[in-house]
Backbone as a ProteinNet text record, in pm:
[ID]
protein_1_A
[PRIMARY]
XXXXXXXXXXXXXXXXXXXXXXXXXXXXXXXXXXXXXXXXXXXXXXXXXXXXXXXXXXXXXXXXXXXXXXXXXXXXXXXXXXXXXXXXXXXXXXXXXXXXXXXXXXXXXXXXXXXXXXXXX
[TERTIARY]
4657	4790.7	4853.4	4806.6	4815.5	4725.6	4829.6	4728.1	4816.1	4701.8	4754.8	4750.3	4822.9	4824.5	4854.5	4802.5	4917.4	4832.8	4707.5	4588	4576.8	4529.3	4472	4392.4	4385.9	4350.7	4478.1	4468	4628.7	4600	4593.5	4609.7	4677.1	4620.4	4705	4816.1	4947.7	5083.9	5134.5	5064	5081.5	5163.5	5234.5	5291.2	5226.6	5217.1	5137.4	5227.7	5278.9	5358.4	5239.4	5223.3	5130.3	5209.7	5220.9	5227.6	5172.9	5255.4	5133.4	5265.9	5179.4	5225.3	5218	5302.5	5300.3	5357.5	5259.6	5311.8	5414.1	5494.9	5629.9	5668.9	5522.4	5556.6	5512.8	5487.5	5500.1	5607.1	5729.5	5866.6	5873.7	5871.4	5920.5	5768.9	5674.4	5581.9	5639.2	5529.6	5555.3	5425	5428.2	5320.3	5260.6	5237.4	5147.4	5067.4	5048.6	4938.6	4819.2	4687.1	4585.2	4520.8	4428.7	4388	4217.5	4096	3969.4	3883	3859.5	3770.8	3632.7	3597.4	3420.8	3353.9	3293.6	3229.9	3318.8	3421.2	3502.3	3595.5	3641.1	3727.9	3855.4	3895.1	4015.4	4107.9	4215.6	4316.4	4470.1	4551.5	4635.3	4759.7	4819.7	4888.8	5063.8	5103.7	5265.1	5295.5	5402	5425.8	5567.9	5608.8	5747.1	5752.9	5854.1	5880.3	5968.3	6003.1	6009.3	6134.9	6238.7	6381.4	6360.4	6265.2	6277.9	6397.6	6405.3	6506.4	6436.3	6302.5	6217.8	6102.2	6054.1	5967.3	5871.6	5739.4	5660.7	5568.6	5533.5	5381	5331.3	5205.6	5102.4	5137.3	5106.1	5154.9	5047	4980.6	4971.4	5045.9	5109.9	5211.6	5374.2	5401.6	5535.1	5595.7	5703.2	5746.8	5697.5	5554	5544.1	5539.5	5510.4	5482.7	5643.5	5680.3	5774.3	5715.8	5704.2	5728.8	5858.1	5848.4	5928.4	5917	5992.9	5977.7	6117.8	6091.2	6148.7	6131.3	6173.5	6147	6212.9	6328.8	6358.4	6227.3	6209.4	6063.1	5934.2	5929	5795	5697.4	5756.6	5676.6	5692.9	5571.3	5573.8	5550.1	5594.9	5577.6	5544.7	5493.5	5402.1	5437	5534.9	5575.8	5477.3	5398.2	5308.7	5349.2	5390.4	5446.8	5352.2	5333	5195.6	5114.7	5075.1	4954.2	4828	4692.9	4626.8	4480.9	4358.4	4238	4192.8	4207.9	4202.4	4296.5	4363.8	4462.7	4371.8	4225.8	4174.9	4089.9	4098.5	4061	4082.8	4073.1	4083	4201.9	4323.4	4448.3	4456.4	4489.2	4504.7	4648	4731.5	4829	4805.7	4835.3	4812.3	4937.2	4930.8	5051.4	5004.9	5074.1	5087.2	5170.7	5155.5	5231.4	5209.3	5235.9	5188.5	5295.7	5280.6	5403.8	5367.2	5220.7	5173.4	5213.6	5101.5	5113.1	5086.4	5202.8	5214.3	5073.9	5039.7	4933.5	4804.8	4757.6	4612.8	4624.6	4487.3	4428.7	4395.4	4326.9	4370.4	4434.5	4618.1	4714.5	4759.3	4619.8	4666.4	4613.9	4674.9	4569.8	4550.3	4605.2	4562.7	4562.8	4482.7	4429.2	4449	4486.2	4474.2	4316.9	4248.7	4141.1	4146.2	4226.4	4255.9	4330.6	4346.6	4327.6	4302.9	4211.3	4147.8	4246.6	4271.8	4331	4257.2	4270	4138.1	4271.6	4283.9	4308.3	4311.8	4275.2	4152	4217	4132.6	4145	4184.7
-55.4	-71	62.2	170.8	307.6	377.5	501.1	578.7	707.7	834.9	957.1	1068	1122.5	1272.3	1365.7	1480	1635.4	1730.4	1698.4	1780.9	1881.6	1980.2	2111.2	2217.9	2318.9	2422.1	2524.2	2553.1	2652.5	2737.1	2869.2	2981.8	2981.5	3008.8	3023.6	3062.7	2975.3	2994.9	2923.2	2880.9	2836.3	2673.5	2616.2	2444.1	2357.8	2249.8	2134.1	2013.2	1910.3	1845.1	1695.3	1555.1	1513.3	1380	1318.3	1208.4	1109.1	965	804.6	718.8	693.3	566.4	418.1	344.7	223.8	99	0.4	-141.1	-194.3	-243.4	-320.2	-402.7	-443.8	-547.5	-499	-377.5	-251.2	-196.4	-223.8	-186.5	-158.1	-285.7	-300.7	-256.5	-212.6	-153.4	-50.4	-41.1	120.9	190.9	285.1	382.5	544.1	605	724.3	759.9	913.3	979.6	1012.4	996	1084.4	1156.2	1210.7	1291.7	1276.1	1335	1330.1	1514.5	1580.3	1684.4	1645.3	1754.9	1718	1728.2	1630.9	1560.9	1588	1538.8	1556.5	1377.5	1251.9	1184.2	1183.2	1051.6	1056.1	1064.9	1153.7	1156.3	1117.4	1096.2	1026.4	1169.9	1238.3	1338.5	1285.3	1164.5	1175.3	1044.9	940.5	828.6	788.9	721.6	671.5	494.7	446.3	290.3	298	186	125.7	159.9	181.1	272.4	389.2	480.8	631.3	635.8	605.3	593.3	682.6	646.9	671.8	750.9	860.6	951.5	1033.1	1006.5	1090.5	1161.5	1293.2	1422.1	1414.7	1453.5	1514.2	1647.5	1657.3	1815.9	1913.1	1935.1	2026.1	1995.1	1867.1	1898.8	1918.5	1915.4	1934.3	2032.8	2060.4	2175.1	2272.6	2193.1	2213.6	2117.3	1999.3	1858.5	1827.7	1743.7	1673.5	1528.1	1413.1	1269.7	1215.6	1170.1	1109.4	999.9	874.8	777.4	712.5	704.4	629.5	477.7	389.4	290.6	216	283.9	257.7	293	425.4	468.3	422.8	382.9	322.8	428.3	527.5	667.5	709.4	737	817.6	948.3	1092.1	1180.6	1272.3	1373	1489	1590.6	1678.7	1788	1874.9	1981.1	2069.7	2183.5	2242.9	2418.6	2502	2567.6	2700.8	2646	2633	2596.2	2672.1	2586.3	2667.2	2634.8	2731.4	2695.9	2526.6	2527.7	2389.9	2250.7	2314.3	2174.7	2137.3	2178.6	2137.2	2026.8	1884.3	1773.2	1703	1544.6	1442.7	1394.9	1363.6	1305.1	1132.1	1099.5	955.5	860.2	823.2	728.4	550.9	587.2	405.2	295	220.6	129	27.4	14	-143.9	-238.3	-339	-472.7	-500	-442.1	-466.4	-401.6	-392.9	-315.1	-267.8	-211.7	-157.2	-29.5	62.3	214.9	272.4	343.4	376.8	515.7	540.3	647.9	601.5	450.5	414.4	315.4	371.8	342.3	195.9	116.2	-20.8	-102.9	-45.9	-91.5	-123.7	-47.5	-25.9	-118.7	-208.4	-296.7	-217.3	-122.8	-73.4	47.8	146.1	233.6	254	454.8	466.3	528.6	602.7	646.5	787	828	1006.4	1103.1	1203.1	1335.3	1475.2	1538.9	1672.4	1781.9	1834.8	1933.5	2052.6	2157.9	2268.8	2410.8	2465.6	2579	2688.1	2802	2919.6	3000.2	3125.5	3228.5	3356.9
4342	4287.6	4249.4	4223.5	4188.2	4240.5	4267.3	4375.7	4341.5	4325.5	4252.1	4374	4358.7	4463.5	4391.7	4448.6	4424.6	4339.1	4315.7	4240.6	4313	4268.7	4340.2	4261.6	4290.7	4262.5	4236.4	4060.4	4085.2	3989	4028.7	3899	3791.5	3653.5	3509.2	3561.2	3461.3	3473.2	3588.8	3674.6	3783.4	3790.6	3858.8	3846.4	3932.3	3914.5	4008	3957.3	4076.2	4071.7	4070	4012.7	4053.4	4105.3	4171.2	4196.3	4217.3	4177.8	4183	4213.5	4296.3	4432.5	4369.2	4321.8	4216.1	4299.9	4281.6	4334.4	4279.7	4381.6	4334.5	4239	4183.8	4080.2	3945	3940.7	3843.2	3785.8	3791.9	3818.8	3648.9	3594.5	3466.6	3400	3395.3	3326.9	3277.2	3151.3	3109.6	3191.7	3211	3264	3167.7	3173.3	3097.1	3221.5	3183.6	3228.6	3167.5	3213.1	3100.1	3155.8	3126.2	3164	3111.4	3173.7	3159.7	3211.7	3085.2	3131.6	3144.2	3212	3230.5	3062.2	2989.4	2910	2789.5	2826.6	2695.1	2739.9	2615.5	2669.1	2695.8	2776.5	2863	2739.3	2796.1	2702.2	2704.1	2645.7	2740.3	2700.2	2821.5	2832	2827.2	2880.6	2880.1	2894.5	2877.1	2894.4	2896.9	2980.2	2994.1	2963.4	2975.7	2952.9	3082.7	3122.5	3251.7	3310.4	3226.4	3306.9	3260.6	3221.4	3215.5	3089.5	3003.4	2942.2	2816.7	2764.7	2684.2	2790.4	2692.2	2741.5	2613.6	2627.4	2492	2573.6	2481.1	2521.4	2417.1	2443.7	2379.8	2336	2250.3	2206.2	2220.5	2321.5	2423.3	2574.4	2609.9	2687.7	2624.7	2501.1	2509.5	2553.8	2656.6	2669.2	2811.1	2865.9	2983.9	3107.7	3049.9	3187.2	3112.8	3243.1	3234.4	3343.8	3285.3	3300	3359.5	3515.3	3557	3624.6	3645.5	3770.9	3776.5	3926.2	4048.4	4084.1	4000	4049.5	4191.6	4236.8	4320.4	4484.5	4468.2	4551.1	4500.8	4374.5	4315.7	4297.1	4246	4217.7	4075.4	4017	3908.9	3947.1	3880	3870.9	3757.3	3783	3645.3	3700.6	3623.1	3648.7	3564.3	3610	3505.3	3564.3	3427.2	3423.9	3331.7	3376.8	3274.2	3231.7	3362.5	3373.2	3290.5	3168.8	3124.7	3198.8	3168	3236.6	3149.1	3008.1	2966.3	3019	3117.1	3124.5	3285.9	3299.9	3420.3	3385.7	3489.2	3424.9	3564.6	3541.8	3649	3584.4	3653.8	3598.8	3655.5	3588.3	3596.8	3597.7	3659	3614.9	3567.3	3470.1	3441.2	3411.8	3389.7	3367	3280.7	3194.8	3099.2	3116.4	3153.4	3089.4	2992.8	2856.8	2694.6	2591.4	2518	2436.5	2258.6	2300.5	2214.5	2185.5	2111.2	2114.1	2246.2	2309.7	2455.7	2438.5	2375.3	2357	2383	2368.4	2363.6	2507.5	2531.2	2699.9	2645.6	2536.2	2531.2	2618.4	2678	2649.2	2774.2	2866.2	3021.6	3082.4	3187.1	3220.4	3384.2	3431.5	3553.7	3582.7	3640.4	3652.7	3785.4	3803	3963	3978.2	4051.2	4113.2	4038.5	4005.6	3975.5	4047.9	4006.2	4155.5	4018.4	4091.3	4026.7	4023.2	3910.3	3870.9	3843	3876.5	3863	3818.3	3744.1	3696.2	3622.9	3719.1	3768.5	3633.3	3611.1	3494.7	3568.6
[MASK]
+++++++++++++++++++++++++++++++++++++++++++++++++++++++++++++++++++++++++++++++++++++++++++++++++++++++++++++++++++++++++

């Protein structure tokens, strides 16, 4: 139902755009991104509600990711600007049909696969 792209390998300061591919009947979900380092837990990095109208960060992303979607294309997007070696992790898009605290993984009932973010020193 979600499916993430656009991970890579990118030098400090560097941008990575991420994208997730969302089923049609996802429309009216809210969605978030999180994020997972190696042995540290998933965290949840950015979140929108279902017309993009509303948008929250983590405050280590405020000011560099920007949270967007397309429901017309059925795409979420993760804009990441300055880039740090800590912001390297497995990124995740999820979605809720719930209308809890948009911050807790609780809330998600679906999960994409990931895509790896790696950035170098």
């Amino acid at each position: 139902h979600l499916v993430e792209s656009g991970g890579g390998l990118v030098p400090a300061g560097g941008s990575l755009r991420l994208s997730c591919a969302v089923s049609g009947f996802m429309a009216d979900y809210r969605m978030s991104w999180f994020r997972q380092a190696p042995g540290k837990e998933r965290e949840w990095v950015a979140g929108i509600d279902w017309n993009g109208m509303y948008t929250d960060y983590g405050d280590y992303a405020k000011g560099r990711f920007i949270i967007s979607r397309d429901n017309a294309k059925r795409l979420l997007t993760l804009y990441m600007n300055s880039l740090k070696p800590e912001d390297t992790a497995v990124y995740y898009c999820a979605a809720s049909s719930f209308f809890g605290d948009i911050r807790r993984m609780s809330e998600y009932n679906y999960w994409g696969q990931g895509t790896q973010v790696t950035v170098s020193s």
